[in-house]
Amino acid sequence: MIWAPLAPEIALLSAACLLLIIDTLSRDEKRRLTYWLGLAALILSAVLVLAFSPLEPVVLLHGHYVSDPMSAVLKEAICVITIAVFFYAYDYFEEHGLLQGEFFVLSLFAVLGMMVMVSAHSLLTVYLGLELLSLSLYALVAMHRDSPTASEAAIKYFVLGALASGMLLYGMSMLYGVTGTLELPAVSAVIAQEAGRNLILVFGLVFVIVGIAFKLGAVPFHMWVPDVYEGSPTAVTLFISSAPKIAAFAMAIRLLVDGMAPLVSDWQGMLIILSLLSMAAGNVIAISQTNIKRMLAYSTIAHVGFLLLGILSGTRTGYAGSMFYVLVYALMSIGAFGMVILLGRHRFEADRLDDFQGLSRRSPWFAFIMLILMFSMAGAPPLIGFWAKWFVIKEVIAAGYVWLAVLAVTFSVIGAYYYLRIVKLMYFDEPTHLTALKASQEMRFILSLNGLAVLLLGFMPGLLMAVCVQAMRM
Amino acid sequence: MNPAEHMESVYLGVVLAPLAGSIVAGLFGRVIGRAGAHWVTILAVGISTVLSLIAWKHIVWDGNDPYNGTVYTWLAAGDLNLQVGFLIDRLSVTMMVTVSFVSWMIHIYTIGYMHDDPGYQRFFSYISLFTFAMLMLVMANNFVQLFFGWEGVGLLSYLLIGFWFKRESAIFASLKAFLVNRVGDFGFVIGIAAVLMYFHSLDYDTVFGLAPTMADVKIQVLAGTDWSLMSFICICLFIGAMGKSAQFPLHVWLPDSMEGPTPISALIHAATMVTAGIFMVARMSPLFELSDTALSMILVIGAITAFFMGLIGLVQNDIKRVVAYSTLSQLGYMAVALGASAYAAAIFHLVTHAFFKALLFLAAGSVIIALHHEQDMRKMGGLYRYMPITWATALVGSLALIGFPGTAGFYSKDAIIEAVHTSHLWGSGFAYAAVLSCVVITALYTFRLFFLTFHGKERMDRHTWEHLQESPAVVTVPLTVLAIPSLIAGMFLVGPMLFEGYFREAIYVAPAHDVLGEMGAHYHGVFGFTLHAFQSAPVVYLAFAGVALAWLMYIKYPQVPGQVAERFSLLYRILLNKYGMDDFNQAVFAGGTRRIGQAFWQLGDVRVIDGVLVDGTAAAVRWFSGVVRTVQSGYLYDYAFAMIIGLLLMLALFVHQLF
């Protein structure tokens, strides 16, 4: 069956449309049906991804869509991460009385957009997926209508996002103008035949890079990140910070590696600048934050800097290292924001650092989970975050940029400060109050699982790495 | 499942059972209660013992090939492989059986000794974890795991010496043990690093295979000096062994470690951990055999330790300290055996010593319980009437320690002395004289302890005297069980272990050094060996002389020791001060380090690091944040402006190829 590789997307699209109708008709205040059906749709498409995961790339839809090992792994990760996001988010919206069916419907559309990005095989599909994802996210940020900060964040995100989209599209049009094709491998092939340096191509490349950098949140295109992270409802922040980064990584690989491999020496230099600025600004500015959502926003920026290290090394193993990094980052990020949700109560967002004071007294177990997450983000062995940094730094050194590796390690040492400060707050400071944590059993279970995964994967990093290397083989 | 896989799970079980027991007792101690904690750990170490015996049967009795395999790889980076792997051959199974069995006995004994202690569960968790670390050490097939176990037992030793952490002296002793061991470990780590550097592997198999090709390699540690690589590596490794196995001059921590509870003194500081160094050298025999220099050094250090530490034992009054100095002296014997290339004899003595020294410690502990934690021998005496089982088992232990013909200690000690006599290495003459004269000293301090404790006048106070009684069964049963091997193990093991190739390929001895082979030519069975001791060598008579002297001085004429101490007051005071080494270390190393630390603190920490780096960085970060805050203004147009600037800069840089 020729359509078989599209099954996950088709299933997800149908489910999202169906859910839209069902949610309109549903009278349940708690939106349980929407929630469970949304979960079911995600699980279904996760299963379909597994069932139709290809060994060789399959190109469909007149060269606009590809299903290959990389797309299978990334889609699977996106689905799994979003499933966890649903668990955390339901708990959050229920506690804060913000339950609306739109969250689940919009999230499904966002996931669909990410899947399209991951499987993109032409400039047009990349853009299509990106827009579907972005528009869903803008709406999600604005979901809490009565909150002025949420609306402000949504407007900022939307305007800047539109600007970045415009730049990306402009860059793509230049690529099309030179090469006369939209298909990524064909673009690459035409560029390879180009004799000498074509300035228009470099021009186009810069604009495309800006689009990618905006989506990833790399400095200096990161300005939206802290404001959006802080302004959105925490459950939405949790979502934005995790799965879309995986899709953005896929976009970078598709555009730069599949589409512009012959320009590697050009984009390598640009990525070095973005990576360095991100690691430096992210880690240093995070230190002076008092809001944990803002702090984690800058931490994301710093992580993106590390993520770019693998891509800029320009080798297959380097891309695999970056892929490993983005998957690990998504896992740690939902854990950390999950902790913020766990500590929150009705009309109270536990988004200040002080809210973590003395957590070890209130809940030793979740203080321990947070400890694992923070140490992992800081990159302490034997946790999985250490291996993520290890692999990309190894690749950077292999690519000959020892100075960059040294700087990366230096910045990660600076970064360790603000992660460890949370640990210090949890274990060495007196709690401001001793109320027990309010959270559903599912939430506790998934969050514990999340933290333990970070711990246990650290003992067998080879497993995940083998998957990444396999996915990046061709 | 084929037999090889089957055995792999047995080996895993040996190490994992104590680990699991320790975790359960440690983390869930409050849930399972005191009885739960001791049952779970005793069961776990029991399983470990039984599985060790199965492994022993598989390798030694059934004569199967050694097992060498990796069970888990954590990380591979260049030549460095961090992995868990087991090398199970005749040497390691022997150690596994000894370690797990002695540990098991001590677990049981602990129920009685720690009966009223509030840290009951913690204690069981620690000793189980110790057993795990020690087994990891002996079963390792690579240097990294060896080092893991090595540091693991060091850590547990620190925790257990300081178990009663409210006692000033216990904290001091645990810290001292930890610091002195760091000195040894420093050498050890350098040794391992040198192995990695020149062999490009940390796998025993690879390293031992390559070792002969490295025999003549010279390295320059200091520019312009040629050092033999093998000597350098071996000496560094032995420095590690000196720390762990308490060899002169790194022995100072062991006597102080007696501050820990008595089961710990028996388990860690007599039977198992302190023998880690001895085991390690035997394991590394393919390396040590290539360096005569290192062997001579071991020989001399061992002889010094054996003789001079024995002498101190003569003047101690604390019952546990006498046994502790005796341990030091016996470790010296083992080191001497290693130096003479009689590795099998060293391991043999290690095994028999584990039994009789654990026995002696536990007997001392039994006495201490009966006297309500009184450890001063001057306040004991005449206990044989009240504690017959303790008396009998202590007698067995003492006879084994002095090498009374027929007991386990006799065969192992005699073999060592004979081996040193046969050796031709530089220093063997001195070592022979030292170990021979030490026989008298051993007999003297051992029976001094025995007579002062169990015979003569009853010198305890009236209240204690009224409550004197034999210890409960959890104490006496392990004593009895340990007494049996102390008595008879030697007879059965001497032939196979020393002369009939028990260790086979597990231990390598160069033909030129093969003293045991030379002795084996004259070996005609256990009885011949025993008889030979009476006919030719002076060892047995020296031991008897020592016992007789002890009897004369402490039973017949108890006023004599005081007169001797007065007559030779200078010598007496030197011994009482332990040659002044503690004072020297305290003043020079501890004091000197503190003064240097003070200087660094004032200059480096307060001025440079705090002043310039920390405050400077903080100021820089504050300044930077301030600048950034103006950029991160919250206004949309500023954000868009930043993006445009970024875009233009990138265009400028890359289109004009400025980067």
PDB file of N, CA, C and O in Angstrom, chain B residues 149-202:
ATOM      1  N   GLY B 149      36.405  -1.398  43.820  1.00  0.00           N
ATOM      2  CA  GLY B 149      36.278  -2.181  45.050  1.00  0.00           C
ATOM      3  C   GLY B 149      37.227  -1.662  46.124  1.00  0.00           C
ATOM      4  O   GLY B 149      36.880  -1.559  47.295  1.00  0.00           O
ATOM      5  N   TRP B 150      38.415  -1.314  45.689  1.00  0.00           N
ATOM      6  CA  TRP B 150      39.463  -0.813  46.565  1.00  0.00           C
ATOM      7  C   TRP B 150      38.977   0.426  47.325  1.00  0.00           C
ATOM      8  O   TRP B 150      39.073   0.528  48.538  1.00  0.00           O
ATOM      9  N   GLU B 151      38.415   1.393  46.567  1.00  0.00           N
ATOM     10  CA  GLU B 151      37.910   2.612  47.192  1.00  0.00           C
ATOM     11  C   GLU B 151      36.642   2.321  47.983  1.00  0.00           C
ATOM     12  O   GLU B 151      36.380   2.943  49.006  1.00  0.00           O
ATOM     13  N   GLY B 152      35.860   1.364  47.478  1.00  0.00           N
ATOM     14  CA  GLY B 152      34.627   0.999  48.182  1.00  0.00           C
ATOM     15  C   GLY B 152      34.923   0.485  49.571  1.00  0.00           C
ATOM     16  O   GLY B 152      34.344   0.943  50.565  1.00  0.00           O
ATOM     17  N   VAL B 153      35.871  -0.451  49.688  1.00  0.00           N
ATOM     18  CA  VAL B 153      36.180  -0.968  51.009  1.00  0.00           C
ATOM     19  C   VAL B 153      36.807   0.126  51.867  1.00  0.00           C
ATOM     20  O   VAL B 153      36.569   0.179  53.077  1.00  0.00           O
ATOM     21  N   GLY B 154      37.549   1.028  51.224  1.00  0.00           N
ATOM     22  CA  GLY B 154      38.134   2.146  51.974  1.00  0.00           C
ATOM     23  C   GLY B 154      37.055   3.026  52.575  1.00  0.00           C
ATOM     24  O   GLY B 154      37.112   3.403  53.751  1.00  0.00           O
ATOM     25  N   LEU B 155      36.057   3.325  51.767  1.00  0.00           N
ATOM     26  CA  LEU B 155      34.958   4.173  52.234  1.00  0.00           C
ATOM     27  C   LEU B 155      34.200   3.501  53.375  1.00  0.00           C
ATOM     28  O   LEU B 155      33.921   4.111  54.406  1.00  0.00           O
ATOM     29  N   LEU B 156      33.895   2.217  53.181  1.00  0.00           N
ATOM     30  CA  LEU B 156      33.144   1.516  54.216  1.00  0.00           C
ATOM     31  C   LEU B 156      33.957   1.414  55.495  1.00  0.00           C
ATOM     32  O   LEU B 156      33.419   1.504  56.594  1.00  0.00           O
ATOM     33  N   SER B 157      35.278   1.227  55.330  1.00  0.00           N
ATOM     34  CA  SER B 157      36.136   1.163  56.498  1.00  0.00           C
ATOM     35  C   SER B 157      36.071   2.485  57.264  1.00  0.00           C
ATOM     36  O   SER B 157      35.944   2.523  58.489  1.00  0.00           O
ATOM     37  N   TYR B 158      36.088   3.586  56.502  1.00  0.00           N
ATOM     38  CA  TYR B 158      35.984   4.914  57.124  1.00  0.00           C
ATOM     39  C   TYR B 158      34.667   5.048  57.882  1.00  0.00           C
ATOM     40  O   TYR B 158      34.625   5.488  59.028  1.00  0.00           O
ATOM     41  N   LEU B 159      33.581   4.641  57.224  1.00  0.00           N
ATOM     42  CA  LEU B 159      32.262   4.772  57.859  1.00  0.00           C
ATOM     43  C   LEU B 159      32.161   3.909  59.109  1.00  0.00           C
ATOM     44  O   LEU B 159      31.530   4.288  60.087  1.00  0.00           O
ATOM     45  N   LEU B 160      32.797   2.736  59.056  1.00  0.00           N
ATOM     46  CA  LEU B 160      32.635   1.799  60.172  1.00  0.00           C
ATOM     47  C   LEU B 160      33.558   2.119  61.336  1.00  0.00           C
ATOM     48  O   LEU B 160      33.191   1.918  62.488  1.00  0.00           O
ATOM     49  N   ILE B 161      34.757   2.616  61.036  1.00  0.00           N
ATOM     50  CA  ILE B 161      35.623   3.017  62.154  1.00  0.00           C
ATOM     51  C   ILE B 161      34.951   4.157  62.909  1.00  0.00           C
ATOM     52  O   ILE B 161      34.938   4.206  64.122  1.00  0.00           O
ATOM     53  N   GLY B 162      34.345   5.061  62.137  1.00  0.00           N
ATOM     54  CA  GLY B 162      33.664   6.183  62.777  1.00  0.00           C
ATOM     55  C   GLY B 162      32.206   5.871  63.056  1.00  0.00           C
ATOM     56  O   GLY B 162      31.387   6.776  63.098  1.00  0.00           O
ATOM     57  N   PHE B 163      31.906   4.592  63.222  1.00  0.00           N
ATOM     58  CA  PHE B 163      30.496   4.213  63.371  1.00  0.00           C
ATOM     59  C   PHE B 163      29.865   4.909  64.574  1.00  0.00           C
ATOM     60  O   PHE B 163      28.743   5.370  64.524  1.00  0.00           O
ATOM     61  N   TRP B 164      30.616   4.947  65.672  1.00  0.00           N
ATOM     62  CA  TRP B 164      30.117   5.673  66.840  1.00  0.00           C
ATOM     63  C   TRP B 164      30.558   7.124  66.681  1.00  0.00           C
ATOM     64  O   TRP B 164      31.531   7.573  67.289  1.00  0.00           O
ATOM     65  N   PHE B 165      29.835   7.842  65.838  1.00  0.00           N
ATOM     66  CA  PHE B 165      30.331   9.142  65.381  1.00  0.00           C
ATOM     67  C   PHE B 165      30.226  10.226  66.441  1.00  0.00           C
ATOM     68  O   PHE B 165      30.549  11.361  66.195  1.00  0.00           O
ATOM     69  N   LYS B 166      29.728   9.849  67.621  1.00  0.00           N
ATOM     70  CA  LYS B 166      29.695  10.870  68.663  1.00  0.00           C
ATOM     71  C   LYS B 166      30.957  10.845  69.511  1.00  0.00           C
ATOM     72  O   LYS B 166      31.157  11.692  70.359  1.00  0.00           O
ATOM     73  N   ARG B 167      31.790   9.823  69.279  1.00  0.00           N
ATOM     74  CA  ARG B 167      33.040   9.727  70.035  1.00  0.00           C
ATOM     75  C   ARG B 167      34.134  10.478  69.302  1.00  0.00           C
ATOM     76  O   ARG B 167      34.434  10.165  68.143  1.00  0.00           O
ATOM     77  N   GLU B 168      34.744  11.393  70.019  1.00  0.00           N
ATOM     78  CA  GLU B 168      35.832  12.186  69.435  1.00  0.00           C
ATOM     79  C   GLU B 168      36.907  11.278  68.835  1.00  0.00           C
ATOM     80  O   GLU B 168      37.334  11.444  67.707  1.00  0.00           O
ATOM     81  N   SER B 169      37.319  10.269  69.621  1.00  0.00           N
ATOM     82  CA  SER B 169      38.432   9.421  69.189  1.00  0.00           C
ATOM     83  C   SER B 169      38.073   8.611  67.947  1.00  0.00           C
ATOM     84  O   SER B 169      38.916   8.340  67.101  1.00  0.00           O
ATOM     85  N   ALA B 170      36.799   8.231  67.826  1.00  0.00           N
ATOM     86  CA  ALA B 170      36.389   7.452  66.663  1.00  0.00           C
ATOM     87  C   ALA B 170      36.459   8.303  65.398  1.00  0.00           C
ATOM     88  O   ALA B 170      36.912   7.849  64.345  1.00  0.00           O
ATOM     89  N   ILE B 171      36.041   9.554  65.527  1.00  0.00           N
ATOM     90  CA  ILE B 171      36.092  10.440  64.358  1.00  0.00           C
ATOM     91  C   ILE B 171      37.532  10.657  63.937  1.00  0.00           C
ATOM     92  O   ILE B 171      37.878  10.588  62.762  1.00  0.00           O
ATOM     93  N   PHE B 172      38.377  10.884  64.948  1.00  0.00           N
ATOM     94  CA  PHE B 172      39.802  11.087  64.661  1.00  0.00           C
ATOM     95  C   PHE B 172      40.370   9.874  63.939  1.00  0.00           C
ATOM     96  O   PHE B 172      41.052   9.989  62.928  1.00  0.00           O
ATOM     97  N   ALA B 173      40.049   8.688  64.467  1.00  0.00           N
ATOM     98  CA  ALA B 173      40.611   7.459  63.893  1.00  0.00           C
ATOM     99  C   ALA B 173      40.111   7.242  62.475  1.00  0.00           C
ATOM    100  O   ALA B 173      40.871   6.856  61.578  1.00  0.00           O
ATOM    101  N   SER B 174      38.819   7.507  62.242  1.00  0.00           N
ATOM    102  CA  SER B 174      38.296   7.250  60.896  1.00  0.00           C
ATOM    103  C   SER B 174      38.917   8.205  59.893  1.00  0.00           C
ATOM    104  O   SER B 174      39.275   7.819  58.783  1.00  0.00           O
ATOM    105  N   LEU B 175      39.081   9.452  60.324  1.00  0.00           N
ATOM    106  CA  LEU B 175      39.689  10.432  59.427  1.00  0.00           C
ATOM    107  C   LEU B 175      41.138  10.062  59.133  1.00  0.00           C
ATOM    108  O   LEU B 175      41.619  10.167  58.007  1.00  0.00           O
ATOM    109  N   LYS B 176      41.815   9.596  60.175  1.00  0.00           N
ATOM    110  CA  LYS B 176      43.218   9.219  60.017  1.00  0.00           C
ATOM    111  C   LYS B 176      43.341   8.068  59.018  1.00  0.00           C
ATOM    112  O   LYS B 176      44.173   8.102  58.104  1.00  0.00           O
ATOM    113  N   ALA B 177      42.474   7.044  59.200  1.00  0.00           N
ATOM    114  CA  ALA B 177      42.510   5.908  58.289  1.00  0.00           C
ATOM    115  C   ALA B 177      42.269   6.372  56.863  1.00  0.00           C
ATOM    116  O   ALA B 177      42.950   5.962  55.918  1.00  0.00           O
ATOM    117  N   PHE B 178      41.316   7.265  56.711  1.00  0.00           N
ATOM    118  CA  PHE B 178      40.965   7.739  55.376  1.00  0.00           C
ATOM    119  C   PHE B 178      42.138   8.482  54.741  1.00  0.00           C
ATOM    120  O   PHE B 178      42.493   8.236  53.598  1.00  0.00           O
ATOM    121  N   LEU B 179      42.748   9.368  55.527  1.00  0.00           N
ATOM    122  CA  LEU B 179      43.825  10.189  54.971  1.00  0.00           C
ATOM    123  C   LEU B 179      45.058   9.358  54.650  1.00  0.00           C
ATOM    124  O   LEU B 179      45.663   9.515  53.590  1.00  0.00           O
ATOM    125  N   VAL B 180      45.415   8.444  55.555  1.00  0.00           N
ATOM    126  CA  VAL B 180      46.605   7.637  55.304  1.00  0.00           C
ATOM    127  C   VAL B 180      46.387   6.780  54.064  1.00  0.00           C
ATOM    128  O   VAL B 180      47.278   6.617  53.223  1.00  0.00           O
ATOM    129  N   ASN B 181      45.157   6.273  53.922  1.00  0.00           N
ATOM    130  CA  ASN B 181      44.871   5.477  52.738  1.00  0.00           C
ATOM    131  C   ASN B 181      44.928   6.294  51.459  1.00  0.00           C
ATOM    132  O   ASN B 181      45.234   5.780  50.393  1.00  0.00           O
ATOM    133  N   ARG B 182      44.608   7.584  51.566  1.00  0.00           N
ATOM    134  CA  ARG B 182      44.723   8.451  50.384  1.00  0.00           C
ATOM    135  C   ARG B 182      46.164   8.483  49.878  1.00  0.00           C
ATOM    136  O   ARG B 182      46.402   8.480  48.684  1.00  0.00           O
ATOM    137  N   VAL B 183      47.099   8.507  50.844  1.00  0.00           N
ATOM    138  CA  VAL B 183      48.506   8.529  50.448  1.00  0.00           C
ATOM    139  C   VAL B 183      48.827   7.293  49.620  1.00  0.00           C
ATOM    140  O   VAL B 183      49.414   7.362  48.547  1.00  0.00           O
ATOM    141  N   GLY B 184      48.394   6.134  50.133  1.00  0.00           N
ATOM    142  CA  GLY B 184      48.628   4.899  49.404  1.00  0.00           C
ATOM    143  C   GLY B 184      47.926   4.902  48.062  1.00  0.00           C
ATOM    144  O   GLY B 184      48.502   4.549  47.032  1.00  0.00           O
ATOM    145  N   ASP B 185      46.664   5.352  48.067  1.00  0.00           N
ATOM    146  CA  ASP B 185      45.889   5.325  46.830  1.00  0.00           C
ATOM    147  C   ASP B 185      46.483   6.227  45.762  1.00  0.00           C
ATOM    148  O   ASP B 185      46.322   5.979  44.570  1.00  0.00           O
ATOM    149  N   PHE B 186      47.151   7.266  46.210  1.00  0.00           N
ATOM    150  CA  PHE B 186      47.799   8.167  45.258  1.00  0.00           C
ATOM    151  C   PHE B 186      48.798   7.374  44.419  1.00  0.00           C
ATOM    152  O   PHE B 186      48.813   7.461  43.194  1.00  0.00           O
ATOM    153  N   GLY B 187      49.624   6.584  45.110  1.00  0.00           N
ATOM    154  CA  GLY B 187      50.558   5.729  44.393  1.00  0.00           C
ATOM    155  C   GLY B 187      49.830   4.740  43.505  1.00  0.00           C
ATOM    156  O   GLY B 187      50.189   4.513  42.348  1.00  0.00           O
ATOM    157  N   PHE B 188      48.766   4.181  44.045  1.00  0.00           N
ATOM    158  CA  PHE B 188      48.007   3.165  43.323  1.00  0.00           C
ATOM    159  C   PHE B 188      47.450   3.721  42.011  1.00  0.00           C
ATOM    160  O   PHE B 188      47.565   3.107  40.953  1.00  0.00           O
ATOM    161  N   VAL B 189      46.860   4.916  42.103  1.00  0.00           N
ATOM    162  CA  VAL B 189      46.268   5.534  40.911  1.00  0.00           C
ATOM    163  C   VAL B 189      47.345   5.823  39.875  1.00  0.00           C
ATOM    164  O   VAL B 189      47.161   5.593  38.676  1.00  0.00           O
ATOM    165  N   ILE B 190      48.506   6.296  40.353  1.00  0.00           N
ATOM    166  CA  ILE B 190      49.586   6.565  39.397  1.00  0.00           C
ATOM    167  C   ILE B 190      50.014   5.273  38.723  1.00  0.00           C
ATOM    168  O   ILE B 190      50.247   5.226  37.513  1.00  0.00           O
ATOM    169  N   GLY B 191      50.065   4.188  39.519  1.00  0.00           N
ATOM    170  CA  GLY B 191      50.417   2.890  38.950  1.00  0.00           C
ATOM    171  C   GLY B 191      49.437   2.484  37.862  1.00  0.00           C
ATOM    172  O   GLY B 191      49.824   2.077  36.764  1.00  0.00           O
ATOM    173  N   ILE B 192      48.141   2.619  38.164  1.00  0.00           N
ATOM    174  CA  ILE B 192      47.121   2.236  37.182  1.00  0.00           C
ATOM    175  C   ILE B 192      47.231   3.119  35.943  1.00  0.00           C
ATOM    176  O   ILE B 192      47.134   2.649  34.811  1.00  0.00           O
ATOM    177  N   ALA B 193      47.460   4.413  36.189  1.00  0.00           N
ATOM    178  CA  ALA B 193      47.583   5.335  35.055  1.00  0.00           C
ATOM    179  C   ALA B 193      48.770   4.946  34.184  1.00  0.00           C
ATOM    180  O   ALA B 193      48.689   4.980  32.946  1.00  0.00           O
ATOM    181  N   ALA B 194      49.868   4.548  34.824  1.00  0.00           N
ATOM    182  CA  ALA B 194      51.044   4.140  34.053  1.00  0.00           C
ATOM    183  C   ALA B 194      50.727   2.894  33.237  1.00  0.00           C
ATOM    184  O   ALA B 194      51.156   2.769  32.076  1.00  0.00           O
ATOM    185  N   VAL B 195      49.964   1.980  33.814  1.00  0.00           N
ATOM    186  CA  VAL B 195      49.564   0.782  33.064  1.00  0.00           C
ATOM    187  C   VAL B 195      48.773   1.194  31.827  1.00  0.00           C
ATOM    188  O   VAL B 195      49.027   0.749  30.711  1.00  0.00           O
ATOM    189  N   LEU B 196      47.806   2.104  32.038  1.00  0.00           N
ATOM    190  CA  LEU B 196      46.959   2.551  30.916  1.00  0.00           C
ATOM    191  C   LEU B 196      47.805   3.235  29.847  1.00  0.00           C
ATOM    192  O   LEU B 196      47.613   3.041  28.651  1.00  0.00           O
ATOM    193  N   MET B 197      48.758   4.023  30.303  1.00  0.00           N
ATOM    194  CA  MET B 197      49.558   4.807  29.381  1.00  0.00           C
ATOM    195  C   MET B 197      50.434   3.914  28.492  1.00  0.00           C
ATOM    196  O   MET B 197      50.567   4.164  27.295  1.00  0.00           O
ATOM    197  N   TYR B 198      51.043   2.886  29.087  1.00  0.00           N
ATOM    198  CA  TYR B 198      51.995   2.098  28.311  1.00  0.00           C
ATOM    199  C   TYR B 198      51.391   0.837  27.717  1.00  0.00           C
ATOM    200  O   TYR B 198      51.865   0.318  26.725  1.00  0.00           O
ATOM    201  N   PHE B 199      50.329   0.299  28.357  1.00  0.00           N
ATOM    202  CA  PHE B 199      49.738  -0.930  27.826  1.00  0.00           C
ATOM    203  C   PHE B 199      48.501  -0.641  26.995  1.00  0.00           C
ATOM    204  O   PHE B 199      47.972  -1.523  26.346  1.00  0.00           O
ATOM    205  N   HIS B 200      47.976   0.570  27.074  1.00  0.00           N
ATOM    206  CA  HIS B 200      46.763   0.970  26.361  1.00  0.00           C
ATOM    207  C   HIS B 200      45.578   0.078  26.674  1.00  0.00           C
ATOM    208  O   HIS B 200      44.742  -0.161  25.810  1.00  0.00           O
ATOM    209  N   SER B 201      45.549  -0.436  27.862  1.00  0.00           N
ATOM    210  CA  SER B 201      44.413  -1.266  28.254  1.00  0.00           C
ATOM    211  C   SER B 201      44.443  -1.396  29.770  1.00  0.00           C
ATOM    212  O   SER B 201      45.502  -1.253  30.381  1.00  0.00           O
ATOM    213  N   LEU B 202      43.286  -1.648  30.336  1.00  0.00           N
ATOM    214  CA  LEU B 202      43.250  -1.889  31.780  1.00  0.00           C
ATOM    215  C   LEU B 202      42.708  -3.278  32.065  1.00  0.00           C
ATOM    216  O   LEU B 202      42.317  -3.596  33.174  1.00  0.00           O
TER     217      LEU B 202
END
